[in-house]
């Protein structure tokens, strides 16, 4: 691994080696770290009905724990991003993953929904480090927007392998043993990530580039970032993409398991199909950004996703008036799945381009910019989960409504972008 590091950087009496952006192992490691968030979201979706019975609560209360998880991720990122700008990338990652592991173990042993919800919130605070800091690491190493989008696409590919497997494993666990095993496995994953950061990940932010920010300065910096159209427009696109995705995540298990009578295992396999299309799109993006303007790719992807969401709403309304009476893959259910693939698959193109668009011009505060963009995403995701939780169940319409609203707002956010949003120039220094 020694050949995959850049020349040493000195500061504060220590010598730091930063990894090369071309190191093959770097996207793998950052992807595994970032997957802490998706695996903790996806793996227990097939277990919602089983948790409802075990914890003696309602399905709506179990679904609400997803919103609690999203809210904790949003809050955690606001603090952990600036901390990584001040203290470097490694230490917040180590502490965050350790907290996630411990809190996940408490979730596994929780006797009731209140204890589970509290532990889930603490786990999300810890997991927020792995959501925001790997993106900042990419920004540390790759200042160019096109190259950054390529590396983000690699990261998404690695990150996505775990979410494909996670719900399948979750469905299998629920079928064979207790849902609590899912959270013992999450705790083990957190410990593995802690060990990987300790043993493998070099520091990507040398002391000379670290920012000392007071709370007031930090607040001012966040307000300043929101005043940049390039940041705000791309962060909103990424945020409403998350709103759309989390509308799907919150409602999908009820739609396919309760309404369409899928088994937990069959639902988890379908979940994997959606993930394959999203990850496949992210890999196509890695090739497209070498040939086309990232801004145009982003625009086309948002429009494709919006068309898919409109078609999804139409099919959902049809199902609401013509209920499916038999379980399994009826023709109208297949059509519903196809429209969801179009709407969700395009997010594999949207996420890397919107994320790098938000960070590209803010090299000196990459951690804070990544944190604010990530916080917006999970605030929107939490709102989506709450809205879906209050909507009536029994049809796919609530899920389709949330996904369509997110897609339409993404399209509206496109209008906020500055005219030169797609230029691939090195980031400027604030």
JSON list of N, CA and C in Angstrom, two decimals, residues 178-229:
[
{"chain": "A", "resi": 178, "resn": "UNK", "atom": "N", "xyz": [-34.46, -14.29, 15.00]},
{"chain": "A", "resi": 178, "resn": "UNK", "atom": "CA", "xyz": [-35.05, -13.04, 15.48]},
{"chain": "A", "resi": 178, "resn": "UNK", "atom": "C", "xyz": [-34.50, -11.82, 14.74]},
{"chain": "A", "resi": 179, "resn": "UNK", "atom": "N", "xyz": [-35.33, -10.78, 14.64]},
{"chain": "A", "resi": 179, "resn": "UNK", "atom": "CA", "xyz": [-34.88, -9.52, 14.06]},
{"chain": "A", "resi": 179, "resn": "UNK", "atom": "C", "xyz": [-33.73, -8.90, 14.84]},
{"chain": "A", "resi": 180, "resn": "UNK", "atom": "N", "xyz": [-33.56, -9.29, 16.11]},
{"chain": "A", "resi": 180, "resn": "UNK", "atom": "CA", "xyz": [-32.51, -8.71, 16.95]},
{"chain": "A", "resi": 180, "resn": "UNK", "atom": "C", "xyz": [-31.12, -9.05, 16.42]},
{"chain": "A", "resi": 181, "resn": "UNK", "atom": "N", "xyz": [-31.00, -10.16, 15.70]},
{"chain": "A", "resi": 181, "resn": "UNK", "atom": "CA", "xyz": [-29.71, -10.54, 15.12]},
{"chain": "A", "resi": 181, "resn": "UNK", "atom": "C", "xyz": [-29.24, -9.48, 14.14]},
{"chain": "A", "resi": 182, "resn": "UNK", "atom": "N", "xyz": [-30.19, -8.81, 13.48]},
{"chain": "A", "resi": 182, "resn": "UNK", "atom": "CA", "xyz": [-29.84, -7.76, 12.53]},
{"chain": "A", "resi": 182, "resn": "UNK", "atom": "C", "xyz": [-29.00, -6.68, 13.21]},
{"chain": "A", "resi": 183, "resn": "UNK", "atom": "N", "xyz": [-29.38, -6.29, 14.40]},
{"chain": "A", "resi": 183, "resn": "UNK", "atom": "CA", "xyz": [-28.68, -5.20, 15.07]},
{"chain": "A", "resi": 183, "resn": "UNK", "atom": "C", "xyz": [-27.39, -5.66, 15.75]},
{"chain": "A", "resi": 184, "resn": "UNK", "atom": "N", "xyz": [-27.32, -6.95, 16.12]},
{"chain": "A", "resi": 184, "resn": "UNK", "atom": "CA", "xyz": [-26.02, -7.46, 16.56]},
{"chain": "A", "resi": 184, "resn": "UNK", "atom": "C", "xyz": [-25.04, -7.43, 15.39]},
{"chain": "A", "resi": 185, "resn": "UNK", "atom": "N", "xyz": [-25.52, -7.74, 14.18]},
{"chain": "A", "resi": 185, "resn": "UNK", "atom": "CA", "xyz": [-24.67, -7.68, 13.00]},
{"chain": "A", "resi": 185, "resn": "UNK", "atom": "C", "xyz": [-24.25, -6.25, 12.69]},
{"chain": "A", "resi": 186, "resn": "UNK", "atom": "N", "xyz": [-25.16, -5.29, 12.89]},
{"chain": "A", "resi": 186, "resn": "UNK", "atom": "CA", "xyz": [-24.82, -3.88, 12.68]},
{"chain": "A", "resi": 186, "resn": "UNK", "atom": "C", "xyz": [-23.74, -3.44, 13.65]},
{"chain": "A", "resi": 187, "resn": "UNK", "atom": "N", "xyz": [-23.83, -3.90, 14.89]},
{"chain": "A", "resi": 187, "resn": "UNK", "atom": "CA", "xyz": [-22.80, -3.57, 15.89]},
{"chain": "A", "resi": 187, "resn": "UNK", "atom": "C", "xyz": [-21.44, -4.12, 15.46]},
{"chain": "A", "resi": 188, "resn": "UNK", "atom": "N", "xyz": [-21.44, -5.34, 14.93]},
{"chain": "A", "resi": 188, "resn": "UNK", "atom": "CA", "xyz": [-20.19, -5.93, 14.47]},
{"chain": "A", "resi": 188, "resn": "UNK", "atom": "C", "xyz": [-19.61, -5.15, 13.29]},
{"chain": "A", "resi": 189, "resn": "UNK", "atom": "N", "xyz": [-20.48, -4.69, 12.39]},
{"chain": "A", "resi": 189, "resn": "UNK", "atom": "CA", "xyz": [-20.03, -3.91, 11.24]},
{"chain": "A", "resi": 189, "resn": "UNK", "atom": "C", "xyz": [-19.38, -2.60, 11.71]},
{"chain": "A", "resi": 190, "resn": "UNK", "atom": "N", "xyz": [-20.00, -1.98, 12.72]},
{"chain": "A", "resi": 190, "resn": "UNK", "atom": "CA", "xyz": [-19.42, -0.75, 13.26]},
{"chain": "A", "resi": 190, "resn": "UNK", "atom": "C", "xyz": [-18.03, -0.97, 13.84]},
{"chain": "A", "resi": 191, "resn": "UNK", "atom": "N", "xyz": [-17.84, -2.09, 14.53]},
{"chain": "A", "resi": 191, "resn": "UNK", "atom": "CA", "xyz": [-16.53, -2.40, 15.09]},
{"chain": "A", "resi": 191, "resn": "UNK", "atom": "C", "xyz": [-15.50, -2.66, 13.98]},
{"chain": "A", "resi": 192, "resn": "UNK", "atom": "N", "xyz": [-15.92, -3.33, 12.92]},
{"chain": "A", "resi": 192, "resn": "UNK", "atom": "CA", "xyz": [-15.01, -3.58, 11.79]},
{"chain": "A", "resi": 192, "resn": "UNK", "atom": "C", "xyz": [-14.59, -2.26, 11.15]},
{"chain": "A", "resi": 193, "resn": "UNK", "atom": "N", "xyz": [-15.54, -1.33, 10.98]},
{"chain": "A", "resi": 193, "resn": "UNK", "atom": "CA", "xyz": [-15.21, -0.03, 10.39]},
{"chain": "A", "resi": 193, "resn": "UNK", "atom": "C", "xyz": [-14.26, 0.75, 11.29]},
{"chain": "A", "resi": 194, "resn": "UNK", "atom": "N", "xyz": [-14.47, 0.67, 12.60]},
{"chain": "A", "resi": 194, "resn": "UNK", "atom": "CA", "xyz": [-13.56, 1.34, 13.53]},
{"chain": "A", "resi": 194, "resn": "UNK", "atom": "C", "xyz": [-12.14, 0.81, 13.37]},
{"chain": "A", "resi": 195, "resn": "UNK", "atom": "N", "xyz": [-12.02, -0.51, 13.26]},
{"chain": "A", "resi": 195, "resn": "UNK", "atom": "CA", "xyz": [-10.70, -1.13, 13.11]},
{"chain": "A", "resi": 195, "resn": "UNK", "atom": "C", "xyz": [-10.05, -0.73, 11.78]},
{"chain": "A", "resi": 196, "resn": "UNK", "atom": "N", "xyz": [-10.85, -0.66, 10.71]},
{"chain": "A", "resi": 196, "resn": "UNK", "atom": "CA", "xyz": [-10.31, -0.29, 9.40]},
{"chain": "A", "resi": 196, "resn": "UNK", "atom": "C", "xyz": [-9.75, 1.13, 9.41]},
{"chain": "A", "resi": 197, "resn": "UNK", "atom": "N", "xyz": [-10.47, 2.05, 10.04]},
{"chain": "A", "resi": 197, "resn": "UNK", "atom": "CA", "xyz": [-9.98, 3.43, 10.11]},
{"chain": "A", "resi": 197, "resn": "UNK", "atom": "C", "xyz": [-8.69, 3.48, 10.91]},
{"chain": "A", "resi": 198, "resn": "UNK", "atom": "N", "xyz": [-8.65, 2.76, 12.03]},
{"chain": "A", "resi": 198, "resn": "UNK", "atom": "CA", "xyz": [-7.46, 2.75, 12.88]},
{"chain": "A", "resi": 198, "resn": "UNK", "atom": "C", "xyz": [-6.25, 2.18, 12.15]},
{"chain": "A", "resi": 199, "resn": "UNK", "atom": "N", "xyz": [-6.45, 1.14, 11.37]},
{"chain": "A", "resi": 199, "resn": "UNK", "atom": "CA", "xyz": [-5.33, 0.40, 10.79]},
{"chain": "A", "resi": 199, "resn": "UNK", "atom": "C", "xyz": [-4.97, 0.80, 9.37]},
{"chain": "A", "resi": 200, "resn": "UNK", "atom": "N", "xyz": [-5.95, 1.32, 8.59]},
{"chain": "A", "resi": 200, "resn": "UNK", "atom": "CA", "xyz": [-5.73, 1.47, 7.15]},
{"chain": "A", "resi": 200, "resn": "UNK", "atom": "C", "xyz": [-5.81, 2.90, 6.66]},
{"chain": "A", "resi": 201, "resn": "UNK", "atom": "N", "xyz": [-6.82, 3.65, 7.11]},
{"chain": "A", "resi": 201, "resn": "UNK", "atom": "CA", "xyz": [-7.08, 4.97, 6.51]},
{"chain": "A", "resi": 201, "resn": "UNK", "atom": "C", "xyz": [-6.05, 6.00, 6.96]},
{"chain": "A", "resi": 202, "resn": "UNK", "atom": "N", "xyz": [-5.28, 6.58, 6.03]},
{"chain": "A", "resi": 202, "resn": "UNK", "atom": "CA", "xyz": [-4.38, 7.66, 6.38]},
{"chain": "A", "resi": 202, "resn": "UNK", "atom": "C", "xyz": [-5.17, 8.97, 6.54]},
{"chain": "A", "resi": 203, "resn": "UNK", "atom": "N", "xyz": [-4.56, 9.95, 7.16]},
{"chain": "A", "resi": 203, "resn": "UNK", "atom": "CA", "xyz": [-5.18, 11.26, 7.30]},
{"chain": "A", "resi": 203, "resn": "UNK", "atom": "C", "xyz": [-5.10, 12.01, 5.97]},
{"chain": "A", "resi": 204, "resn": "UNK", "atom": "N", "xyz": [-6.25, 12.49, 5.47]},
{"chain": "A", "resi": 204, "resn": "UNK", "atom": "CA", "xyz": [-6.28, 13.21, 4.19]},
{"chain": "A", "resi": 204, "resn": "UNK", "atom": "C", "xyz": [-6.23, 14.72, 4.37]},
{"chain": "A", "resi": 205, "resn": "UNK", "atom": "N", "xyz": [-6.36, 15.21, 5.61]},
{"chain": "A", "resi": 205, "resn": "UNK", "atom": "CA", "xyz": [-6.35, 16.65, 5.87]},
{"chain": "A", "resi": 205, "resn": "UNK", "atom": "C", "xyz": [-5.20, 16.98, 6.81]},
{"chain": "A", "resi": 206, "resn": "UNK", "atom": "N", "xyz": [-4.07, 17.45, 6.27]},
{"chain": "A", "resi": 206, "resn": "UNK", "atom": "CA", "xyz": [-2.92, 17.77, 7.12]},
{"chain": "A", "resi": 206, "resn": "UNK", "atom": "C", "xyz": [-3.21, 18.97, 8.00]},
{"chain": "A", "resi": 207, "resn": "UNK", "atom": "N", "xyz": [-2.47, 19.13, 9.10]},
{"chain": "A", "resi": 207, "resn": "UNK", "atom": "CA", "xyz": [-2.72, 20.23, 10.04]},
{"chain": "A", "resi": 207, "resn": "UNK", "atom": "C", "xyz": [-2.72, 21.61, 9.40]},
{"chain": "A", "resi": 208, "resn": "UNK", "atom": "N", "xyz": [-1.87, 21.82, 8.40]},
{"chain": "A", "resi": 208, "resn": "UNK", "atom": "CA", "xyz": [-1.77, 23.14, 7.78]},
{"chain": "A", "resi": 208, "resn": "UNK", "atom": "C", "xyz": [-3.07, 23.57, 7.12]},
{"chain": "A", "resi": 209, "resn": "UNK", "atom": "N", "xyz": [-3.92, 22.61, 6.76]},
{"chain": "A", "resi": 209, "resn": "UNK", "atom": "CA", "xyz": [-5.18, 22.94, 6.06]},
{"chain": "A", "resi": 209, "resn": "UNK", "atom": "C", "xyz": [-6.40, 22.88, 6.97]},
{"chain": "A", "resi": 210, "resn": "UNK", "atom": "N", "xyz": [-6.19, 22.68, 8.27]},
{"chain": "A", "resi": 210, "resn": "UNK", "atom": "CA", "xyz": [-7.32, 22.56, 9.18]},
{"chain": "A", "resi": 210, "resn": "UNK", "atom": "C", "xyz": [-7.84, 23.94, 9.59]},
{"chain": "A", "resi": 211, "resn": "UNK", "atom": "N", "xyz": [-9.15, 24.03, 9.80]},
{"chain": "A", "resi": 211, "resn": "UNK", "atom": "CA", "xyz": [-9.79, 25.31, 10.11]},
{"chain": "A", "resi": 211, "resn": "UNK", "atom": "C", "xyz": [-10.20, 25.34, 11.57]},
{"chain": "A", "resi": 212, "resn": "UNK", "atom": "N", "xyz": [-9.86, 26.43, 12.27]},
{"chain": "A", "resi": 212, "resn": "UNK", "atom": "CA", "xyz": [-10.26, 26.63, 13.67]},
{"chain": "A", "resi": 212, "resn": "UNK", "atom": "C", "xyz": [-11.47, 27.55, 13.67]},
{"chain": "A", "resi": 213, "resn": "UNK", "atom": "N", "xyz": [-12.64, 26.99, 13.93]},
{"chain": "A", "resi": 213, "resn": "UNK", "atom": "CA", "xyz": [-13.89, 27.74, 13.84]},
{"chain": "A", "resi": 213, "resn": "UNK", "atom": "C", "xyz": [-14.61, 27.77, 15.17]},
{"chain": "A", "resi": 214, "resn": "UNK", "atom": "N", "xyz": [-14.97, 28.98, 15.61]},
{"chain": "A", "resi": 214, "resn": "UNK", "atom": "CA", "xyz": [-15.83, 29.12, 16.79]},
{"chain": "A", "resi": 214, "resn": "UNK", "atom": "C", "xyz": [-17.26, 28.82, 16.38]},
{"chain": "A", "resi": 215, "resn": "UNK", "atom": "N", "xyz": [-18.15, 28.55, 17.35]},
{"chain": "A", "resi": 215, "resn": "UNK", "atom": "CA", "xyz": [-19.55, 28.30, 17.00]},
{"chain": "A", "resi": 215, "resn": "UNK", "atom": "C", "xyz": [-20.17, 29.41, 16.17]},
{"chain": "A", "resi": 216, "resn": "UNK", "atom": "N", "xyz": [-19.86, 30.68, 16.51]},
{"chain": "A", "resi": 216, "resn": "UNK", "atom": "CA", "xyz": [-20.43, 31.80, 15.75]},
{"chain": "A", "resi": 216, "resn": "UNK", "atom": "C", "xyz": [-19.86, 31.84, 14.33]},
{"chain": "A", "resi": 217, "resn": "UNK", "atom": "N", "xyz": [-18.54, 31.59, 14.23]},
{"chain": "A", "resi": 217, "resn": "UNK", "atom": "CA", "xyz": [-17.92, 31.56, 12.90]},
{"chain": "A", "resi": 217, "resn": "UNK", "atom": "C", "xyz": [-18.51, 30.43, 12.07]},
{"chain": "A", "resi": 218, "resn": "UNK", "atom": "N", "xyz": [-18.75, 29.29, 12.72]},
{"chain": "A", "resi": 218, "resn": "UNK", "atom": "CA", "xyz": [-19.32, 28.14, 12.02]},
{"chain": "A", "resi": 218, "resn": "UNK", "atom": "C", "xyz": [-20.73, 28.46, 11.53]},
{"chain": "A", "resi": 219, "resn": "UNK", "atom": "N", "xyz": [-21.53, 29.11, 12.39]},
{"chain": "A", "resi": 219, "resn": "UNK", "atom": "CA", "xyz": [-22.87, 29.49, 11.98]},
{"chain": "A", "resi": 219, "resn": "UNK", "atom": "C", "xyz": [-22.82, 30.44, 10.78]},
{"chain": "A", "resi": 220, "resn": "UNK", "atom": "N", "xyz": [-21.90, 31.39, 10.85]},
{"chain": "A", "resi": 220, "resn": "UNK", "atom": "CA", "xyz": [-21.72, 32.32, 9.74]},
{"chain": "A", "resi": 220, "resn": "UNK", "atom": "C", "xyz": [-21.31, 31.59, 8.47]},
{"chain": "A", "resi": 221, "resn": "UNK", "atom": "N", "xyz": [-20.46, 30.59, 8.63]},
{"chain": "A", "resi": 221, "resn": "UNK", "atom": "CA", "xyz": [-19.99, 29.82, 7.47]},
{"chain": "A", "resi": 221, "resn": "UNK", "atom": "C", "xyz": [-21.15, 29.05, 6.83]},
{"chain": "A", "resi": 222, "resn": "UNK", "atom": "N", "xyz": [-22.00, 28.47, 7.66]},
{"chain": "A", "resi": 222, "resn": "UNK", "atom": "CA", "xyz": [-23.16, 27.76, 7.12]},
{"chain": "A", "resi": 222, "resn": "UNK", "atom": "C", "xyz": [-24.09, 28.72, 6.37]},
{"chain": "A", "resi": 223, "resn": "UNK", "atom": "N", "xyz": [-24.32, 29.88, 6.97]},
{"chain": "A", "resi": 223, "resn": "UNK", "atom": "CA", "xyz": [-25.18, 30.88, 6.31]},
{"chain": "A", "resi": 223, "resn": "UNK", "atom": "C", "xyz": [-24.55, 31.32, 5.00]},
{"chain": "A", "resi": 224, "resn": "UNK", "atom": "N", "xyz": [-23.22, 31.49, 5.01]},
{"chain": "A", "resi": 224, "resn": "UNK", "atom": "CA", "xyz": [-22.52, 31.89, 3.79]},
{"chain": "A", "resi": 224, "resn": "UNK", "atom": "C", "xyz": [-22.66, 30.83, 2.70]},
{"chain": "A", "resi": 225, "resn": "UNK", "atom": "N", "xyz": [-22.53, 29.56, 3.09]},
{"chain": "A", "resi": 225, "resn": "UNK", "atom": "CA", "xyz": [-22.68, 28.48, 2.11]},
{"chain": "A", "resi": 225, "resn": "UNK", "atom": "C", "xyz": [-24.07, 28.50, 1.48]},
{"chain": "A", "resi": 226, "resn": "UNK", "atom": "N", "xyz": [-25.09, 28.73, 2.29]},
{"chain": "A", "resi": 226, "resn": "UNK", "atom": "CA", "xyz": [-26.46, 28.79, 1.77]},
{"chain": "A", "resi": 226, "resn": "UNK", "atom": "C", "xyz": [-26.66, 29.96, 0.83]},
{"chain": "A", "resi": 227, "resn": "UNK", "atom": "N", "xyz": [-25.79, 30.97, 0.93]},
{"chain": "A", "resi": 227, "resn": "UNK", "atom": "CA", "xyz": [-25.88, 32.11, 0.04]},
{"chain": "A", "resi": 227, "resn": "UNK", "atom": "C", "xyz": [-25.24, 31.89, -1.32]},
{"chain": "A", "resi": 228, "resn": "UNK", "atom": "N", "xyz": [-24.51, 30.78, -1.47]},
{"chain": "A", "resi": 228, "resn": "UNK", "atom": "CA", "xyz": [-23.89, 30.45, -2.76]},
{"chain": "A", "resi": 228, "resn": "UNK", "atom": "C", "xyz": [-24.87, 29.64, -3.59]},
{"chain": "A", "resi": 229, "resn": "UNK", "atom": "N", "xyz": [-25.25, 30.15, -4.74]},
{"chain": "A", "resi": 229, "resn": "UNK", "atom": "CA", "xyz": [-26.24, 29.45, -5.57]},
{"chain": "A", "resi": 229, "resn": "UNK", "atom": "C", "xyz": [-25.73, 28.09, -6.01]}
]
